[in-house]
mmCIF file of C-alpha atoms in Angstrom:
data_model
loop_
_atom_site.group_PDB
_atom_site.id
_atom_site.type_symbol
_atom_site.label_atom_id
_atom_site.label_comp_id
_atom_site.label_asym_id
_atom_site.label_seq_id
_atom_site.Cartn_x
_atom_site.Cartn_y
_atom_site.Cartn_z
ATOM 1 C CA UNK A 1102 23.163 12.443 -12.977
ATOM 2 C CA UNK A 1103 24.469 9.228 -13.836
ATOM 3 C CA UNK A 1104 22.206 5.794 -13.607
ATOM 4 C CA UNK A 1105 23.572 4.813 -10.745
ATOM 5 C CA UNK A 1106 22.783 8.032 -8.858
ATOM 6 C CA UNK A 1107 19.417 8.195 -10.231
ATOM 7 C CA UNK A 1108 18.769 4.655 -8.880
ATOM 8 C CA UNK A 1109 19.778 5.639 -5.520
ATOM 9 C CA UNK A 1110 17.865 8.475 -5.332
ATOM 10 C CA UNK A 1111 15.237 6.702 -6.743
ATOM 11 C CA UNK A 1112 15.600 4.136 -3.614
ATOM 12 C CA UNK A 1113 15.527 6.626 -1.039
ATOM 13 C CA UNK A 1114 12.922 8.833 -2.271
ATOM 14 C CA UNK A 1115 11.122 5.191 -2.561
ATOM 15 C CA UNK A 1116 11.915 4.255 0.958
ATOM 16 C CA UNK A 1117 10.803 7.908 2.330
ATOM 17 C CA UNK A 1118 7.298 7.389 0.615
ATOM 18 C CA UNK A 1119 6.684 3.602 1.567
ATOM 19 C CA UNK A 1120 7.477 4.901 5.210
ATOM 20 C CA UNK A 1121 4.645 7.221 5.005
ATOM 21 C CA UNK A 1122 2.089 5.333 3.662
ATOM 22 C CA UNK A 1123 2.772 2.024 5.158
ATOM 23 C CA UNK A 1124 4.601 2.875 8.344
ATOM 24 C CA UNK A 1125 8.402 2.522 9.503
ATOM 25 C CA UNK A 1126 7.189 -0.700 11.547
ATOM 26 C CA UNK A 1127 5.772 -2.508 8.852
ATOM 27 C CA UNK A 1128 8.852 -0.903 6.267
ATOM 28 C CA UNK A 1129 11.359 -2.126 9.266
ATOM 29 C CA UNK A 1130 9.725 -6.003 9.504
ATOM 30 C CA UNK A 1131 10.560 -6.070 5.544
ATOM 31 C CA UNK A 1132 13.290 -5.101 5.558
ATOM 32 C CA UNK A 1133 14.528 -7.064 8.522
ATOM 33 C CA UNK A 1134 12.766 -10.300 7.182
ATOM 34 C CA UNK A 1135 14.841 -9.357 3.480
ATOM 35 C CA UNK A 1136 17.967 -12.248 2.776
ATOM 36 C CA UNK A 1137 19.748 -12.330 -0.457
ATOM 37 C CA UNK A 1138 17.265 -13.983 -2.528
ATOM 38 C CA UNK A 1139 14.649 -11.235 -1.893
ATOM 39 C CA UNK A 1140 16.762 -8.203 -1.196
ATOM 40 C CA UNK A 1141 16.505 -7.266 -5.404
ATOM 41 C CA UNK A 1142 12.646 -7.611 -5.287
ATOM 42 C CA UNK A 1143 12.956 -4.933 -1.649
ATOM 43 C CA UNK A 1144 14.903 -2.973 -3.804
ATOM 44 C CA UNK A 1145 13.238 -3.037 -7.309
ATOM 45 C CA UNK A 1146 9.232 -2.425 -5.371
ATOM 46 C CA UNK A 1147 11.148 0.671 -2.899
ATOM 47 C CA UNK A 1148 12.144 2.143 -6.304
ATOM 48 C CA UNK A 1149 9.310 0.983 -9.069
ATOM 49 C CA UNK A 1150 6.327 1.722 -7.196
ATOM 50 C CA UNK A 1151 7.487 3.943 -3.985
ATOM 51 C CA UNK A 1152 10.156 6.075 -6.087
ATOM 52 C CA UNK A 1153 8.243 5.906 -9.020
ATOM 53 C CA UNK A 1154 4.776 5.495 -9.131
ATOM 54 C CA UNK A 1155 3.668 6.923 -5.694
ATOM 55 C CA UNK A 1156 6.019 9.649 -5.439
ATOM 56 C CA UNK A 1157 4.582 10.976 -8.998
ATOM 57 C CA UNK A 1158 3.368 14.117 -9.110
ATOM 58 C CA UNK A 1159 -1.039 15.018 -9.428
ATOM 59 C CA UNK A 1160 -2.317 12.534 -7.614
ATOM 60 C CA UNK A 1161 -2.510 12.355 -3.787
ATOM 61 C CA UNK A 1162 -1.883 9.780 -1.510
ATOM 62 C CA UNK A 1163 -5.467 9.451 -0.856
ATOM 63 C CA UNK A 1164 -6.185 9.455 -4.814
ATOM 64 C CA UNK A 1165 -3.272 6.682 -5.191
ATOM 65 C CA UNK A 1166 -4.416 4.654 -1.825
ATOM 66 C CA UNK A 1167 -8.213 4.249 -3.078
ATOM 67 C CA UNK A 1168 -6.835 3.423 -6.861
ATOM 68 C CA UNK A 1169 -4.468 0.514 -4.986
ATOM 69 C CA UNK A 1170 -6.651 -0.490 -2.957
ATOM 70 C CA UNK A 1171 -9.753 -1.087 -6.000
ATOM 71 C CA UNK A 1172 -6.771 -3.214 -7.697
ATOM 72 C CA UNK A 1173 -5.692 -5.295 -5.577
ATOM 73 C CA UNK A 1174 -9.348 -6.028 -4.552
ATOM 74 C CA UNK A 1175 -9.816 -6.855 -8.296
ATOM 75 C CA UNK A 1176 -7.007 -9.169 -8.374
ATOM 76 C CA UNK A 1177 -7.654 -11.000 -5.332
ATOM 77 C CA UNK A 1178 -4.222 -10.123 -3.283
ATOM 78 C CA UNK A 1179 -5.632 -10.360 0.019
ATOM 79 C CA UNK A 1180 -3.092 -9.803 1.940
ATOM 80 C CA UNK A 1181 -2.163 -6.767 0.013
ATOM 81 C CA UNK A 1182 -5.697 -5.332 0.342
ATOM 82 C CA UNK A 1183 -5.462 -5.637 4.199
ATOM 83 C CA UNK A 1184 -2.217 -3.858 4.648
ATOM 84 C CA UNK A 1185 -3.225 -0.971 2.056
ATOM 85 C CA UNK A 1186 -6.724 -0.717 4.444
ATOM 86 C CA UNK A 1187 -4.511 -0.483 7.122
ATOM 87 C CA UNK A 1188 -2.154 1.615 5.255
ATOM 88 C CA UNK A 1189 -4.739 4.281 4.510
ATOM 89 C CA UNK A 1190 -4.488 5.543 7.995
ATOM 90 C CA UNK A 1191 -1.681 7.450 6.980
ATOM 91 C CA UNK A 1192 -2.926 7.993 3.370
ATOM 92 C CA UNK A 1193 -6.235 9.987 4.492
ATOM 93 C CA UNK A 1194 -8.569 7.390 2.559
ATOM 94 C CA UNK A 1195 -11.667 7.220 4.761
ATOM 95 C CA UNK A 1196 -13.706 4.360 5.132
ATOM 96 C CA UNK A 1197 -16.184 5.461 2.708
ATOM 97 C CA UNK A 1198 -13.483 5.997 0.250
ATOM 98 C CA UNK A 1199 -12.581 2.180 0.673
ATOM 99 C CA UNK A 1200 -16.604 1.181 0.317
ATOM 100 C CA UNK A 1201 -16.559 3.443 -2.983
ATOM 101 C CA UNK A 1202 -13.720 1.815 -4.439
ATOM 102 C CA UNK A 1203 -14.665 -1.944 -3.474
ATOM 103 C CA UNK A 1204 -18.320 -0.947 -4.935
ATOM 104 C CA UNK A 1205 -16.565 0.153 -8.271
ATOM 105 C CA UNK A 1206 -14.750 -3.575 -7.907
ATOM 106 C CA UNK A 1207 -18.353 -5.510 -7.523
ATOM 107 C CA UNK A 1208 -19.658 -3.908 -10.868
ATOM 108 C CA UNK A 1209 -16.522 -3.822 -12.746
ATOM 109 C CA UNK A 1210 -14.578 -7.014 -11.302
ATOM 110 C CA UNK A 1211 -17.268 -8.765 -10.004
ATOM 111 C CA UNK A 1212 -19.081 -9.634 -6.508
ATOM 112 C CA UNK A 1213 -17.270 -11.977 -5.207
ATOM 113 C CA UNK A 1214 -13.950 -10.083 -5.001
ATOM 114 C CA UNK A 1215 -15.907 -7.271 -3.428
ATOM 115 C CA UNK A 1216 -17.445 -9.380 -1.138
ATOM 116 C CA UNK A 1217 -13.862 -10.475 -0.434
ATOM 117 C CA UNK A 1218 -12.680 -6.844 0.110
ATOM 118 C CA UNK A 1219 -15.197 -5.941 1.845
ATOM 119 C CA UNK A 1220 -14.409 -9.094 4.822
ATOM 120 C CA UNK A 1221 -11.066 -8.197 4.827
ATOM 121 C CA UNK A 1222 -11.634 -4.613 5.175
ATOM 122 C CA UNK A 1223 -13.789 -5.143 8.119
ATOM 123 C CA UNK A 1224 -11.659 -6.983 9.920
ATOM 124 C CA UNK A 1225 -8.687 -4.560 9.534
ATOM 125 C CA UNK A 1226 -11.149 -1.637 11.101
ATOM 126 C CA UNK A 1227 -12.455 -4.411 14.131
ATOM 127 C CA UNK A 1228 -8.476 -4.801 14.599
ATOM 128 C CA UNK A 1229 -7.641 -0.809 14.195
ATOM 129 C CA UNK A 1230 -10.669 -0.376 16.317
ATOM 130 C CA UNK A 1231 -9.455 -2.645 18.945
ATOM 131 C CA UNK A 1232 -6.435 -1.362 19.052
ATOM 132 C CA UNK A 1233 -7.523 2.601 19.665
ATOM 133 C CA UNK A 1234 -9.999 0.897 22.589
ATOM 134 C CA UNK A 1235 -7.164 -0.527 24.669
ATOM 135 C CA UNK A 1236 -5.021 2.777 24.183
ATOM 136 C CA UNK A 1237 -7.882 5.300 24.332
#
């Protein structure tokens, strides 16, 4: 298999696991919202952490979802942190797999960006929660 092939399937292998864990709506909006100045960085995160990284073998989605979600806590991406909450949904992360791996960020990343986790998270489960309310 050449490069380019390997790319490709790279891409769509990519694309089929980012549409599992984060949902064809969400996956749709990016793509939809993608021009030609961002279409390479679409590309390169579809194949570099959906083709690669997620779709590796030995760990689980639920294993890969708590581990994402602890970094990004750690770093302070906010935004990132609330869609992998809501992301986890489809990953089978529970909620007190999320409180776990935002504890493990107050002691090794410090407080505050638990404390800043932890906000987001709730609101993401007050919005998830919402939602089930006016369809249930």
């Amino acid at each position: 298999m050449d490069d380019v092939s390997k790319t490709a399937n790279r891409y769509r292998i990519g694309l089929e696991v980012r549409r599992s864990v984060l949902g064809d709506p969400h996956v749709d909006r990016a793509e939809d919202a993608a021009t030609d100045f961002d279409r390479p960085f679409q590309e390169l995160i579809t194949e570099a952490a959906w083709g690669t990284v997620w779709a590796r073998p030995g760990w689980s989605k639920r294993e890969r979802s708590i581990v994402t979600l602890a970094l990004l806590a750690a770093l302070g991406h906010d935004e990132e942190v609330a869609m992998h909450v809501r992301a986890t949904v489809n990953t089978g992360a529970s909620r007190d797999d999320i409180c776990e791996a935002f504890l493990h960020v107050a002691i090794y990343a410090g407080v505050p960006a638990a404390n800043r986790a932890f906000k987001i998270a709730k609101d993401v489960f007050a919005q998830l929660d919402g939602a089930k309310s006016a369809h249930g």
